[in-house]
Tab-separated table of C-alpha atoms in Angstrom:
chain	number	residue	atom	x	y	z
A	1	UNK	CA	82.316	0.784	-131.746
A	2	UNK	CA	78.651	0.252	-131.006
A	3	UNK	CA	76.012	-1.359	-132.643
A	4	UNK	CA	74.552	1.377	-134.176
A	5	UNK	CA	76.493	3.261	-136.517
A	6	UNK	CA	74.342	6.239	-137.405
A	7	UNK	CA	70.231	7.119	-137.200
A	8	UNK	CA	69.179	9.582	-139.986
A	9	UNK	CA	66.144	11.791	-140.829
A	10	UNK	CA	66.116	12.498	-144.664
A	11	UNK	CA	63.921	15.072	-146.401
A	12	UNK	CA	62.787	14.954	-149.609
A	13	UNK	CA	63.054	18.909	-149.631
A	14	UNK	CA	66.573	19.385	-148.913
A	15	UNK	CA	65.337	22.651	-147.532
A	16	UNK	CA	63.531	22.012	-145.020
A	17	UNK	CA	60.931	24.260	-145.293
A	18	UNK	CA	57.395	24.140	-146.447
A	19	UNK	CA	53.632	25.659	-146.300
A	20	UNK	CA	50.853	24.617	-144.760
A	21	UNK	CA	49.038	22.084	-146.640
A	22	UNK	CA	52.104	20.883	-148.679
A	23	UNK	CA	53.225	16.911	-147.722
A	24	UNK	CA	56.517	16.271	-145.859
A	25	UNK	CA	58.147	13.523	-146.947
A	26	UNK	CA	61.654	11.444	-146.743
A	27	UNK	CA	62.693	8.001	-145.104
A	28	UNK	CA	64.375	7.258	-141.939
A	29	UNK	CA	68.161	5.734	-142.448
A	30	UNK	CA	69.347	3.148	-139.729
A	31	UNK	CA	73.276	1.849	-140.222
A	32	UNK	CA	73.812	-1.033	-138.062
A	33	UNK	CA	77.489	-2.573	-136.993
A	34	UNK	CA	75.909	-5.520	-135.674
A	35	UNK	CA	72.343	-6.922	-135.496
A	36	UNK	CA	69.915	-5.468	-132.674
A	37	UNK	CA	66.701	-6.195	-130.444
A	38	UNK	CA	64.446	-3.216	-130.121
A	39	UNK	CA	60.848	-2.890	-129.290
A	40	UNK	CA	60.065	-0.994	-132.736
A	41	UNK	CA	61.336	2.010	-135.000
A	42	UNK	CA	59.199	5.066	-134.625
A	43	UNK	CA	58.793	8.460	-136.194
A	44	UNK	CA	57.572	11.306	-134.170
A	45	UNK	CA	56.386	14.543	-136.050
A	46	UNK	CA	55.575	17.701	-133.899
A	47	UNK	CA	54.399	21.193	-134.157
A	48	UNK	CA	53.997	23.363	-130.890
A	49	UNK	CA	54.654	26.624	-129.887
A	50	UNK	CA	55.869	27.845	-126.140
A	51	UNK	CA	56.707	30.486	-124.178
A	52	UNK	CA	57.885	30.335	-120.655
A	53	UNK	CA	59.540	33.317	-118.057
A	54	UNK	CA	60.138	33.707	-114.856
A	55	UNK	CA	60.109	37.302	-112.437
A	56	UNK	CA	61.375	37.754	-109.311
A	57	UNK	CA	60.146	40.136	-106.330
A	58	UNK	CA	60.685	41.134	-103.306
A	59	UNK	CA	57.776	42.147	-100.593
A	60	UNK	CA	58.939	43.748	-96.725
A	61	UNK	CA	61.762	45.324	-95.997
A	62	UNK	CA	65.062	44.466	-94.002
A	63	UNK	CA	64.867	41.544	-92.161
A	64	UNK	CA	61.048	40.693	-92.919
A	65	UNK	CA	61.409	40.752	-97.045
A	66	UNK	CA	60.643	37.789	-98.939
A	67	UNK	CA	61.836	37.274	-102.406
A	68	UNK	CA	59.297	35.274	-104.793
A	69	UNK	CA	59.848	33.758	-108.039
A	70	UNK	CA	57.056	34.195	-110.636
A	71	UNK	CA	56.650	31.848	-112.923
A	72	UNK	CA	55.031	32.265	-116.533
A	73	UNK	CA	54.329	29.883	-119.497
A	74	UNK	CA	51.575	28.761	-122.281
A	75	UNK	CA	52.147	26.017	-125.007
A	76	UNK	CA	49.871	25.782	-128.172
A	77	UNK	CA	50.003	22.140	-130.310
A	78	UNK	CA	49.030	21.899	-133.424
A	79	UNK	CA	50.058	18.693	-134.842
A	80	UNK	CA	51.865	15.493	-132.550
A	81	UNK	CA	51.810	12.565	-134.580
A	82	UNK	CA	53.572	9.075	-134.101
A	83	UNK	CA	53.944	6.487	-136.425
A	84	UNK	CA	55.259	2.657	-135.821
A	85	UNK	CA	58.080	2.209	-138.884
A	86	UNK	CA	58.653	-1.553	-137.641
A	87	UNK	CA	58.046	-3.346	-135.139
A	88	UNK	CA	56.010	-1.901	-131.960
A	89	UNK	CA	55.180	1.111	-130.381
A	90	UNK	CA	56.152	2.278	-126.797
A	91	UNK	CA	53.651	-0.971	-125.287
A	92	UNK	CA	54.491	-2.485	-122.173
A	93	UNK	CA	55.355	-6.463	-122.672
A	94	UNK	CA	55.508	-6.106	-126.857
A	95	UNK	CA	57.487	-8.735	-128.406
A	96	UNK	CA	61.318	-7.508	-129.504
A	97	UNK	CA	62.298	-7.318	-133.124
A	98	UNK	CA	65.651	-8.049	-134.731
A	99	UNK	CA	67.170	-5.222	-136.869
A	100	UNK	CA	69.675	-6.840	-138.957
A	101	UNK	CA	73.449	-5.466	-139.522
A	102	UNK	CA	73.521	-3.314	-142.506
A	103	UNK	CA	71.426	-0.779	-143.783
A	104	UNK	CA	67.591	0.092	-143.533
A	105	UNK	CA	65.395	2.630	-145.271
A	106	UNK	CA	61.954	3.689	-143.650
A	107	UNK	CA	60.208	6.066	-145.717
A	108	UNK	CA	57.444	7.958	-144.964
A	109	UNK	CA	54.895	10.810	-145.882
A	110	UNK	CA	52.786	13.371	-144.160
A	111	UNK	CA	50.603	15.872	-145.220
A	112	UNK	CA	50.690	19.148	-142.875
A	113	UNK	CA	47.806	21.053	-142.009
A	114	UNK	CA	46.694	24.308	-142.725
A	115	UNK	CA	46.710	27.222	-140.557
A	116	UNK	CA	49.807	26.989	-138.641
A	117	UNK	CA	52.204	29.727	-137.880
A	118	UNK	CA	55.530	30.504	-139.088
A	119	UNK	CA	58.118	29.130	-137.696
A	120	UNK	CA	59.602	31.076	-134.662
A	121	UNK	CA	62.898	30.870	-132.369
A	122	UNK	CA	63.760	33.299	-129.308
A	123	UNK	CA	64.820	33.004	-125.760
A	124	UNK	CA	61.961	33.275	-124.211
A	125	UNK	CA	59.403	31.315	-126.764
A	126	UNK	CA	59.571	29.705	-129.778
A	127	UNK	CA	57.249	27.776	-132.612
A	128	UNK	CA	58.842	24.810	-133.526
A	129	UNK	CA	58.549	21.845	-135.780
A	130	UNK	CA	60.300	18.683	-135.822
A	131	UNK	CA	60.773	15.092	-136.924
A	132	UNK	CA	62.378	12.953	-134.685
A	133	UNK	CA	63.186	9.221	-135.050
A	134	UNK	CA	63.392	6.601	-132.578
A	135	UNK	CA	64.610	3.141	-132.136
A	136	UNK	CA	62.759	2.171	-128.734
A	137	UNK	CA	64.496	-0.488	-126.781
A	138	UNK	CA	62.954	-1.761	-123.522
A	139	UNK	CA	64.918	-1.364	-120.273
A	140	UNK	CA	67.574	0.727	-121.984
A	141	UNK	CA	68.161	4.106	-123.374
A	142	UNK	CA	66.468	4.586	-126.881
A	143	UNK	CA	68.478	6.329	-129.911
A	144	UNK	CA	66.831	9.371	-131.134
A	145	UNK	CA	67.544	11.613	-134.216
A	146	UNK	CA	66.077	15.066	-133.945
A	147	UNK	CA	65.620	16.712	-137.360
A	148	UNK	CA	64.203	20.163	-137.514
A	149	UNK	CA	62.229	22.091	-140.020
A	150	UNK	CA	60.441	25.524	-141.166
A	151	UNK	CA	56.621	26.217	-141.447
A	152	UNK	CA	56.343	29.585	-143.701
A	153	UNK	CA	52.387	31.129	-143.310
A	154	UNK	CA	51.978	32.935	-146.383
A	155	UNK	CA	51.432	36.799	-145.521
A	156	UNK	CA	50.758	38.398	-149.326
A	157	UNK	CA	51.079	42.329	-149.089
A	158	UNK	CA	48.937	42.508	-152.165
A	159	UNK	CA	46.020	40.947	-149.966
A	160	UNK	CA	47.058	43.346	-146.547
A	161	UNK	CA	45.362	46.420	-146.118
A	162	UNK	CA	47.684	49.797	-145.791
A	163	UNK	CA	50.951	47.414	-147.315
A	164	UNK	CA	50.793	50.472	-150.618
A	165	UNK	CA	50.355	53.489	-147.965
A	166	UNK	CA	52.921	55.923	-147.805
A	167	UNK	CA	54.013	56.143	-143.669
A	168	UNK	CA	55.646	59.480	-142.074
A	169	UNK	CA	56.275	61.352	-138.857
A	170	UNK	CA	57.344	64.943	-137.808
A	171	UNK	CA	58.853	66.230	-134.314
A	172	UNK	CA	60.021	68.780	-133.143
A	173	UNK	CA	62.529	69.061	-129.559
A	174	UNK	CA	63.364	72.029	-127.408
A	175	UNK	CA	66.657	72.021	-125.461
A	176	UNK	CA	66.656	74.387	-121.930
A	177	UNK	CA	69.878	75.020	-120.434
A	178	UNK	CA	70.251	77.302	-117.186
A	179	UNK	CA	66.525	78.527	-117.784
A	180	UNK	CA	66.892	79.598	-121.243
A	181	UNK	CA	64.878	77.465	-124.289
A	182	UNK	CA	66.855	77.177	-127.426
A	183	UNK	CA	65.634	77.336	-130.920
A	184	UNK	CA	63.787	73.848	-131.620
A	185	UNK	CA	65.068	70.700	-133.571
A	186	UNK	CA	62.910	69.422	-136.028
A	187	UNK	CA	62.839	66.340	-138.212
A	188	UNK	CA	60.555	64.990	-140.797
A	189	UNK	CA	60.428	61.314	-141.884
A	190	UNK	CA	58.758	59.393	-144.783
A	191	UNK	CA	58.534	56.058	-146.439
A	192	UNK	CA	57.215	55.112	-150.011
A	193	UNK	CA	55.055	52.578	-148.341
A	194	UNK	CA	54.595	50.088	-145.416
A	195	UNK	CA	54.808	46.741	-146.646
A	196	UNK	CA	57.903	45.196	-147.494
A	197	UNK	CA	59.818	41.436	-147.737
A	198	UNK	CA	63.265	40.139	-146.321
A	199	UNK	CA	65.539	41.094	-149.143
A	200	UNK	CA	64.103	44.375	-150.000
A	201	UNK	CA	65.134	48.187	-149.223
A	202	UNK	CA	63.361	50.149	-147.108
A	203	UNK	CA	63.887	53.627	-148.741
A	204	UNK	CA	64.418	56.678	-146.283
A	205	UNK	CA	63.517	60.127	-146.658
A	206	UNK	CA	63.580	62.814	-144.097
A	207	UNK	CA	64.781	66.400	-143.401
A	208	UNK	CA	66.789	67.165	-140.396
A	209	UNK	CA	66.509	71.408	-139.231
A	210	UNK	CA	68.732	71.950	-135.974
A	211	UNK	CA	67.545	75.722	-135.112
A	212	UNK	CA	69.082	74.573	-131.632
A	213	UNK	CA	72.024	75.863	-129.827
A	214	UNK	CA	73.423	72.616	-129.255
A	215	UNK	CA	75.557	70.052	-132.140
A	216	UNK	CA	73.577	67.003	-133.194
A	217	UNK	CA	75.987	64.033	-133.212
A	218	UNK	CA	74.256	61.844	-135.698
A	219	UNK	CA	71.066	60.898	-136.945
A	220	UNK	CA	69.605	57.024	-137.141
A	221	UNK	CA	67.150	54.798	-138.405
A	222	UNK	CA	66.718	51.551	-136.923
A	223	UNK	CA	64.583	48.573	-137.592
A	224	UNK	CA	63.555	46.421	-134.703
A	225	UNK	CA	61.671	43.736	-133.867
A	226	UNK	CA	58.771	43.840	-131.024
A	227	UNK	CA	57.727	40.523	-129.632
A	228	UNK	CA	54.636	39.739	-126.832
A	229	UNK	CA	54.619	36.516	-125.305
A	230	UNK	CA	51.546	35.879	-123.622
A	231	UNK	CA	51.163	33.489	-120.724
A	232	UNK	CA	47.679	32.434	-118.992
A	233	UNK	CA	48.087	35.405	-116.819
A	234	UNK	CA	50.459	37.457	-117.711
A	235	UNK	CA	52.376	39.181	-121.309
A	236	UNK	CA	56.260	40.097	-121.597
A	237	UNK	CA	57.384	42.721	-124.136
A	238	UNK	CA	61.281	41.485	-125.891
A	239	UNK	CA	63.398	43.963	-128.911
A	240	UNK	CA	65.592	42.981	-130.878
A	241	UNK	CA	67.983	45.439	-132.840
A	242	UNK	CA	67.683	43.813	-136.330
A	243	UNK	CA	70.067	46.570	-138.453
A	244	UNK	CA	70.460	50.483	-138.427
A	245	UNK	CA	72.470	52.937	-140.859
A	246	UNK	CA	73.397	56.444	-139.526
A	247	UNK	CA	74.200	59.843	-141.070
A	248	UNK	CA	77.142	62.486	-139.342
A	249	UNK	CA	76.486	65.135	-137.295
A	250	UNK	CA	74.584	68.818	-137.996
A	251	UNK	CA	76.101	71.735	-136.095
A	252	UNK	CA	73.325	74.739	-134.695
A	253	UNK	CA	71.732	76.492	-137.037
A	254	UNK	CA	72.272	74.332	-140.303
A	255	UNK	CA	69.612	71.367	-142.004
A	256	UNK	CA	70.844	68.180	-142.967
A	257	UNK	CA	69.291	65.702	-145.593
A	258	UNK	CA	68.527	61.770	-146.099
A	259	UNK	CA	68.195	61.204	-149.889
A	260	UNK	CA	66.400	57.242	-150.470
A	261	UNK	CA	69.107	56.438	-147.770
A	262	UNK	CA	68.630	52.625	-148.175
A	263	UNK	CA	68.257	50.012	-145.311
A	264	UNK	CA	68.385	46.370	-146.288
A	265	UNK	CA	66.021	43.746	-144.930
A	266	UNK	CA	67.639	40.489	-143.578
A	267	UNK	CA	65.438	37.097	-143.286
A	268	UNK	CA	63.100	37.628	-140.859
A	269	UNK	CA	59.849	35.712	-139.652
A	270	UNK	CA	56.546	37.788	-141.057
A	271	UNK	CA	54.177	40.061	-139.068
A	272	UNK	CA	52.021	39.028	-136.712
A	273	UNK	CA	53.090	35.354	-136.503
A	274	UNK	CA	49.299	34.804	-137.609
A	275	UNK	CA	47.661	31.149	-136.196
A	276	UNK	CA	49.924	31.653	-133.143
A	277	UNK	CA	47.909	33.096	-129.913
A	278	UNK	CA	50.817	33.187	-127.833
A	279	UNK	CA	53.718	35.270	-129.736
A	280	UNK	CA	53.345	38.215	-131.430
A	281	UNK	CA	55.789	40.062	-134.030
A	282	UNK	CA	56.063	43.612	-135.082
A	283	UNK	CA	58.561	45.433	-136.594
A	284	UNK	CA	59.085	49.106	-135.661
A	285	UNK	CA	61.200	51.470	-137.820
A	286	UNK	CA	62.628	54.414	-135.873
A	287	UNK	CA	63.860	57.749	-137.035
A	288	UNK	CA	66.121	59.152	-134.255
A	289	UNK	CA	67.861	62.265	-134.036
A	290	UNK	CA	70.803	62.600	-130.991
A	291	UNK	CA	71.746	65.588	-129.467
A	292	UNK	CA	75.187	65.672	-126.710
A	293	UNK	CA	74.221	65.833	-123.513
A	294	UNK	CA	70.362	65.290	-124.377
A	295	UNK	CA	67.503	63.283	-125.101
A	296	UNK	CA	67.085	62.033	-128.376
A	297	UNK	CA	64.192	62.878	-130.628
A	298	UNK	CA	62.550	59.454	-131.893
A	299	UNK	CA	60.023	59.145	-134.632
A	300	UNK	CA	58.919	55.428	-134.685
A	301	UNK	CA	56.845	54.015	-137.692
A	302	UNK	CA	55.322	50.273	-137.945
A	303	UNK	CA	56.328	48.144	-140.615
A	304	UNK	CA	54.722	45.157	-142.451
A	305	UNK	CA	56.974	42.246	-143.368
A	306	UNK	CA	55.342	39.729	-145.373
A	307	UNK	CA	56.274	36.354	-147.125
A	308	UNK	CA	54.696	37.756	-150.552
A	309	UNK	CA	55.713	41.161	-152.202
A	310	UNK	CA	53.640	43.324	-153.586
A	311	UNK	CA	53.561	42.902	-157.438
A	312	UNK	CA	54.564	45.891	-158.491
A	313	UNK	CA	57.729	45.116	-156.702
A	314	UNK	CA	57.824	41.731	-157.818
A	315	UNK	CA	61.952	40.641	-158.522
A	316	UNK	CA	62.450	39.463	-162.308
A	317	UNK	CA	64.023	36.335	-161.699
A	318	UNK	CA	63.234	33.772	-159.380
A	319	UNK	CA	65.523	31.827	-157.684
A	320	UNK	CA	65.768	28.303	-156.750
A	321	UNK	CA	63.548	26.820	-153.962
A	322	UNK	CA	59.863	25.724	-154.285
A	323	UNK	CA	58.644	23.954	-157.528
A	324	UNK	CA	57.770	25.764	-160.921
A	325	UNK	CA	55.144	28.093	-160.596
A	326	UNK	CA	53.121	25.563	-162.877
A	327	UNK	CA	53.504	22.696	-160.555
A	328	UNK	CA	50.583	24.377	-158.636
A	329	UNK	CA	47.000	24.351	-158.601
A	330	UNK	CA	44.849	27.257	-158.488
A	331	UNK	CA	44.411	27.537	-154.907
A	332	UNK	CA	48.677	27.876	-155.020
A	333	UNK	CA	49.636	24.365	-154.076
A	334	UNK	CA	51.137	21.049	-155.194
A	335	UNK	CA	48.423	18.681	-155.863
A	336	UNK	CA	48.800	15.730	-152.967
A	337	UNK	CA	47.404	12.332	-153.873
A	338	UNK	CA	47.256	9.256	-152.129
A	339	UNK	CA	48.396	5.340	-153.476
A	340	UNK	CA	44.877	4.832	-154.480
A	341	UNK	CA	44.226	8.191	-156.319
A	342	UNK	CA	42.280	9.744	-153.754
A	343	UNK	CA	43.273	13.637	-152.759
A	344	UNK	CA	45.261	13.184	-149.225
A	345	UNK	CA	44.189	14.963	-146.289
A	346	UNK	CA	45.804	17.689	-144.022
A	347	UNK	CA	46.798	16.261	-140.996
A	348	UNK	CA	47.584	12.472	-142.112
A	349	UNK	CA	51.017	10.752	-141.732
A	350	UNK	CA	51.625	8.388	-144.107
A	351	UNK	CA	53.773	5.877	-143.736
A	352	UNK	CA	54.931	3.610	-146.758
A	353	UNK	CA	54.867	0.315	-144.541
A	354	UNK	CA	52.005	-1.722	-143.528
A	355	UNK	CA	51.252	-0.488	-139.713
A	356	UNK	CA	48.347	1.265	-139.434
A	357	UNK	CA	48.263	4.787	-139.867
A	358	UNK	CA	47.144	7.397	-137.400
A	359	UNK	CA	44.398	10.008	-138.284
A	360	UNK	CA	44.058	13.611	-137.864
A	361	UNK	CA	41.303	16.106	-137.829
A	362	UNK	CA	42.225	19.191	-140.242
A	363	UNK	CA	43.064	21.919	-138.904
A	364	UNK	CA	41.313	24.709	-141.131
A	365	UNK	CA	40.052	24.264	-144.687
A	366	UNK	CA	41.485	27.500	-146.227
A	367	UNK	CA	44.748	27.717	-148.175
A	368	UNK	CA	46.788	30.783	-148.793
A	369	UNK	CA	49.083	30.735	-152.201
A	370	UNK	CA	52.398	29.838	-152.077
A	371	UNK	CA	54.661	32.369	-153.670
A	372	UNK	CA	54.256	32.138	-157.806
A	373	UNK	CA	57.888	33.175	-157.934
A	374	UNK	CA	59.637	31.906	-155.120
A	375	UNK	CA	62.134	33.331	-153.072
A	376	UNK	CA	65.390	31.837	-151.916
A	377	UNK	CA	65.058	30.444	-148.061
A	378	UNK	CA	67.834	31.803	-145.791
A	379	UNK	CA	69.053	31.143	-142.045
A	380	UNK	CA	67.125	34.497	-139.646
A	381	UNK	CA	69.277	37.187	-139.481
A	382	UNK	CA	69.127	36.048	-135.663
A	383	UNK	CA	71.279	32.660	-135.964
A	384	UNK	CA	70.738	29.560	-134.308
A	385	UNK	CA	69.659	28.610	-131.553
A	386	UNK	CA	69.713	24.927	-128.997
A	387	UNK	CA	66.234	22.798	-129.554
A	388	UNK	CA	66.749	20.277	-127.355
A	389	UNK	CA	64.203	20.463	-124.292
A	390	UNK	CA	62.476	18.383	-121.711
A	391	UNK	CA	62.163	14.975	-124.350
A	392	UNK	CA	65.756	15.058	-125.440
A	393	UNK	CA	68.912	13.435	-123.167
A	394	UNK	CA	72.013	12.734	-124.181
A	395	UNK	CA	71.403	9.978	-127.005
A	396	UNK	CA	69.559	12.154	-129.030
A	397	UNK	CA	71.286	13.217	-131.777
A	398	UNK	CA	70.588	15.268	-134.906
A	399	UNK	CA	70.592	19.147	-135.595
A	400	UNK	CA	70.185	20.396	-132.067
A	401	UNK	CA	71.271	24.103	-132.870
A	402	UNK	CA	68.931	25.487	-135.609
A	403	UNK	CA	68.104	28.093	-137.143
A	404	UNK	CA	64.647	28.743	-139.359
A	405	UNK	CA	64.815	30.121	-143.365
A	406	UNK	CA	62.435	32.389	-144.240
A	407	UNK	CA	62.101	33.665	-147.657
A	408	UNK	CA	64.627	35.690	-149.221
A	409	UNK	CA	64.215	37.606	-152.428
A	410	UNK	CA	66.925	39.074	-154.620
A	411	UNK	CA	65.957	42.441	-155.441
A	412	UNK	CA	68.150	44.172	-157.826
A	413	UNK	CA	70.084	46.926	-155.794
A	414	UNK	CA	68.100	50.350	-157.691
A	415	UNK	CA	66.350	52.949	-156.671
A	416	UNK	CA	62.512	53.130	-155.985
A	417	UNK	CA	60.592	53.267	-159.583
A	418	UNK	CA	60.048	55.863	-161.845
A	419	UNK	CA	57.724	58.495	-160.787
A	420	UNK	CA	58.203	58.088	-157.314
A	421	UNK	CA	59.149	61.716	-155.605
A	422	UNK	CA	62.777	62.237	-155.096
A	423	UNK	CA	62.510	65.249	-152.887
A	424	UNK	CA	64.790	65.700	-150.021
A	425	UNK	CA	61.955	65.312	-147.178
């Protein structure tokens, strides 16, 4: 057994998620077996976002061609902030401290800024955030702790233009065989509205009318998401299939019907990924009708996904998460206050010790509010993913595999409200 029996990031927010301008806050835990030298104890708190790919082509043929690799990235920083626990920092010839056996507690604050996207994991770019803690001993390997955690950027339907608006689409498809044009197939689609939140049902609507000659096989609407990373020079287009529900087949001749045919939506990150210039999210509902041995007729539709509902759809009881909706100010958050009184600033960390503190310069003055009944914060649909990258080896330790919580609200499972149409198209 080594010296060091465990390094620990704790949050006060057993969550781990939070809004822009609220303070992060919790205490580093070392456990040691036996005493040790180190330079210092460190805390590291980071926000960045990346995106990196790489394409391959070929130029000349047969024995002249030449393959090339292409390769693409971009990184965005908005917060990288160290701060000296005990001890020194990472400064050549710095007198060693001794760390006692037993147990120490390092606690520390920061205040995050405002303006900074929601958190964001996928293969080929990601906005991250992350604490990590180090205990930096010269000439040998340093421990690290790597402790992840979720930025939420409030996106209020009630504030977004067209969230209320009613969406549809029509088609219509001919089929040719052998030089002769069937009778078409047509399908009509519509939603209540556009804007919507993970946990709510996206209520579907349409009218199917195969004049064809040829047996539709089924009929689908899937939800995806679209995401554009851009690099200096270049922009790649990813989907991802987030959930679909289908309906049976319609033989020639006959209609068939979707009736507030209900598709639930899982945690997801919110449209746009607003304060990030690198990634972009959209989410595209598509109405598709199949045919055998055809193409399929496809009615897509763009979705909003937002982080607050729209108050007519508000859900009656909030569940556990952020504080009580009184615990906020007007401008929608927790009041943040320094030892002597004094508001704190975005961008500080502030560390309960007596090292000095580093300084920040805000990063917007704005504030969006914080929901006023807040959701539940679950895992994306998506899953987790690896974290480590180019500052991690093998003694860093932590959660390496995460996976961020967006909010999640329990909507009771009913149909649409009074009043709204409940016509078959």
């Amino acid at each position: 057994m080594g010296k060091l029996r465990s390094l620990t990031i704790h949050f006060n927010n057993p969550s781990r998620v939070y809004y822009g301008g609220q303070r992060l806050s919790g205490l580093v835990q070392i456990i040691l077996n036996e005493p040790m030298k180190a330079r210092g104890v460190r805390l590291e708190i980071k926000g960045e976002a990346h995106v990196y790919w790489s394409e391959t082509r070929t130029t000349g043929t047969g024995e002249n061609s030449t393959t090339t690799t292409d390769h693409y990235s971009a990184k965005e920083k908005y917060f990288d902030y160290s701060v000296v626990l005990y001890g020194s920092g990472p400064v050549m010839g710095a007198n060693q401290v001794l760390l006692n056996c037993g147990e120490h507690h390092y606690p520390f604050e920061f205040v995050l800024p405002y303006n900074i996207p929601s958190s964001y994991e996928g293969g080929t770019g990601y906005v991250r955030y992350y604490a990590k803690a180090v205990i930096d001993k010269p000439w040998k390997f340093d421990h690290k702790c790597k402790i992840p955690f979720t930025i939420i950027s409030v996106l209020d339907l009630n504030l977004t233009p067209n969230a209320l608006q009613p969406l549809q689409q029509q088609g219509t498809k001919h089929f040719c065989c052998c030089c002769c044009k069937s009778g078409p197939l047509s399908a009509h689609v519509n939603l209540y509205r556009t804007g919507y939140v993970s946990g709510e049902q996206i209520y579907i609507n349409a009218e199917i009318c195969n004049m064809s000659n040829r047996d539709i096989t089924h009929s689908k609407a899937s939800l995806d998401m679209i995401i554009s990373f851009h690099a200096t020079t270049k922009t790649t287009t990813g989907h991802k299939n987030i959930t679909s529900v289908t309906q049976g087949g319609i033989p020639p001749g006959e209609s068939d019907y979707w009736n507030q045919v209900a598709l639930l939506i899982p945690p997801l990150p919110p449209s746009n990924l607003m304060y990030c210039k690198i990634i972009d999210i959209k989410y595209i509902l598509t109405f598709s009708v199949s045919a055998s041995m055809a193409m399929s007729l496809k009615l897509p539709m763009e979705i909003i996904i937002g982080t607050i509902p729209l108050a007519t759809y508000m859900p009656p009881a909030p569940s556990a998460g952020l504080p009580a909706p009184n615990q906020y100010n007007a401008g929608g958050y927790a009041p943040q206050y320094n030892s002597d009184g004094s508001a704190a600033q975005s961008g500080a960390l502030l560390p309960t010790t007596s090292y000095p503190e580093p300084s920040a310069t805000p990063m917007g003055t704005g504030a969006s509010a914080i929901p006023s009944a807040p959701p539940a914060y679950e895992e994306c649909v998506f899953g987790k993913v690896n974290i480590s990258d180019e500052g991690d080896d093998k003694y860093t330790h932590g959660e390496l595999n995460f996976a961020p919580a967006y909010p999640y609200y329990n909507f009771p499972s009913a149909p649409p409200l009074p009043g709204q149409p409940m016509d078959k198209a």
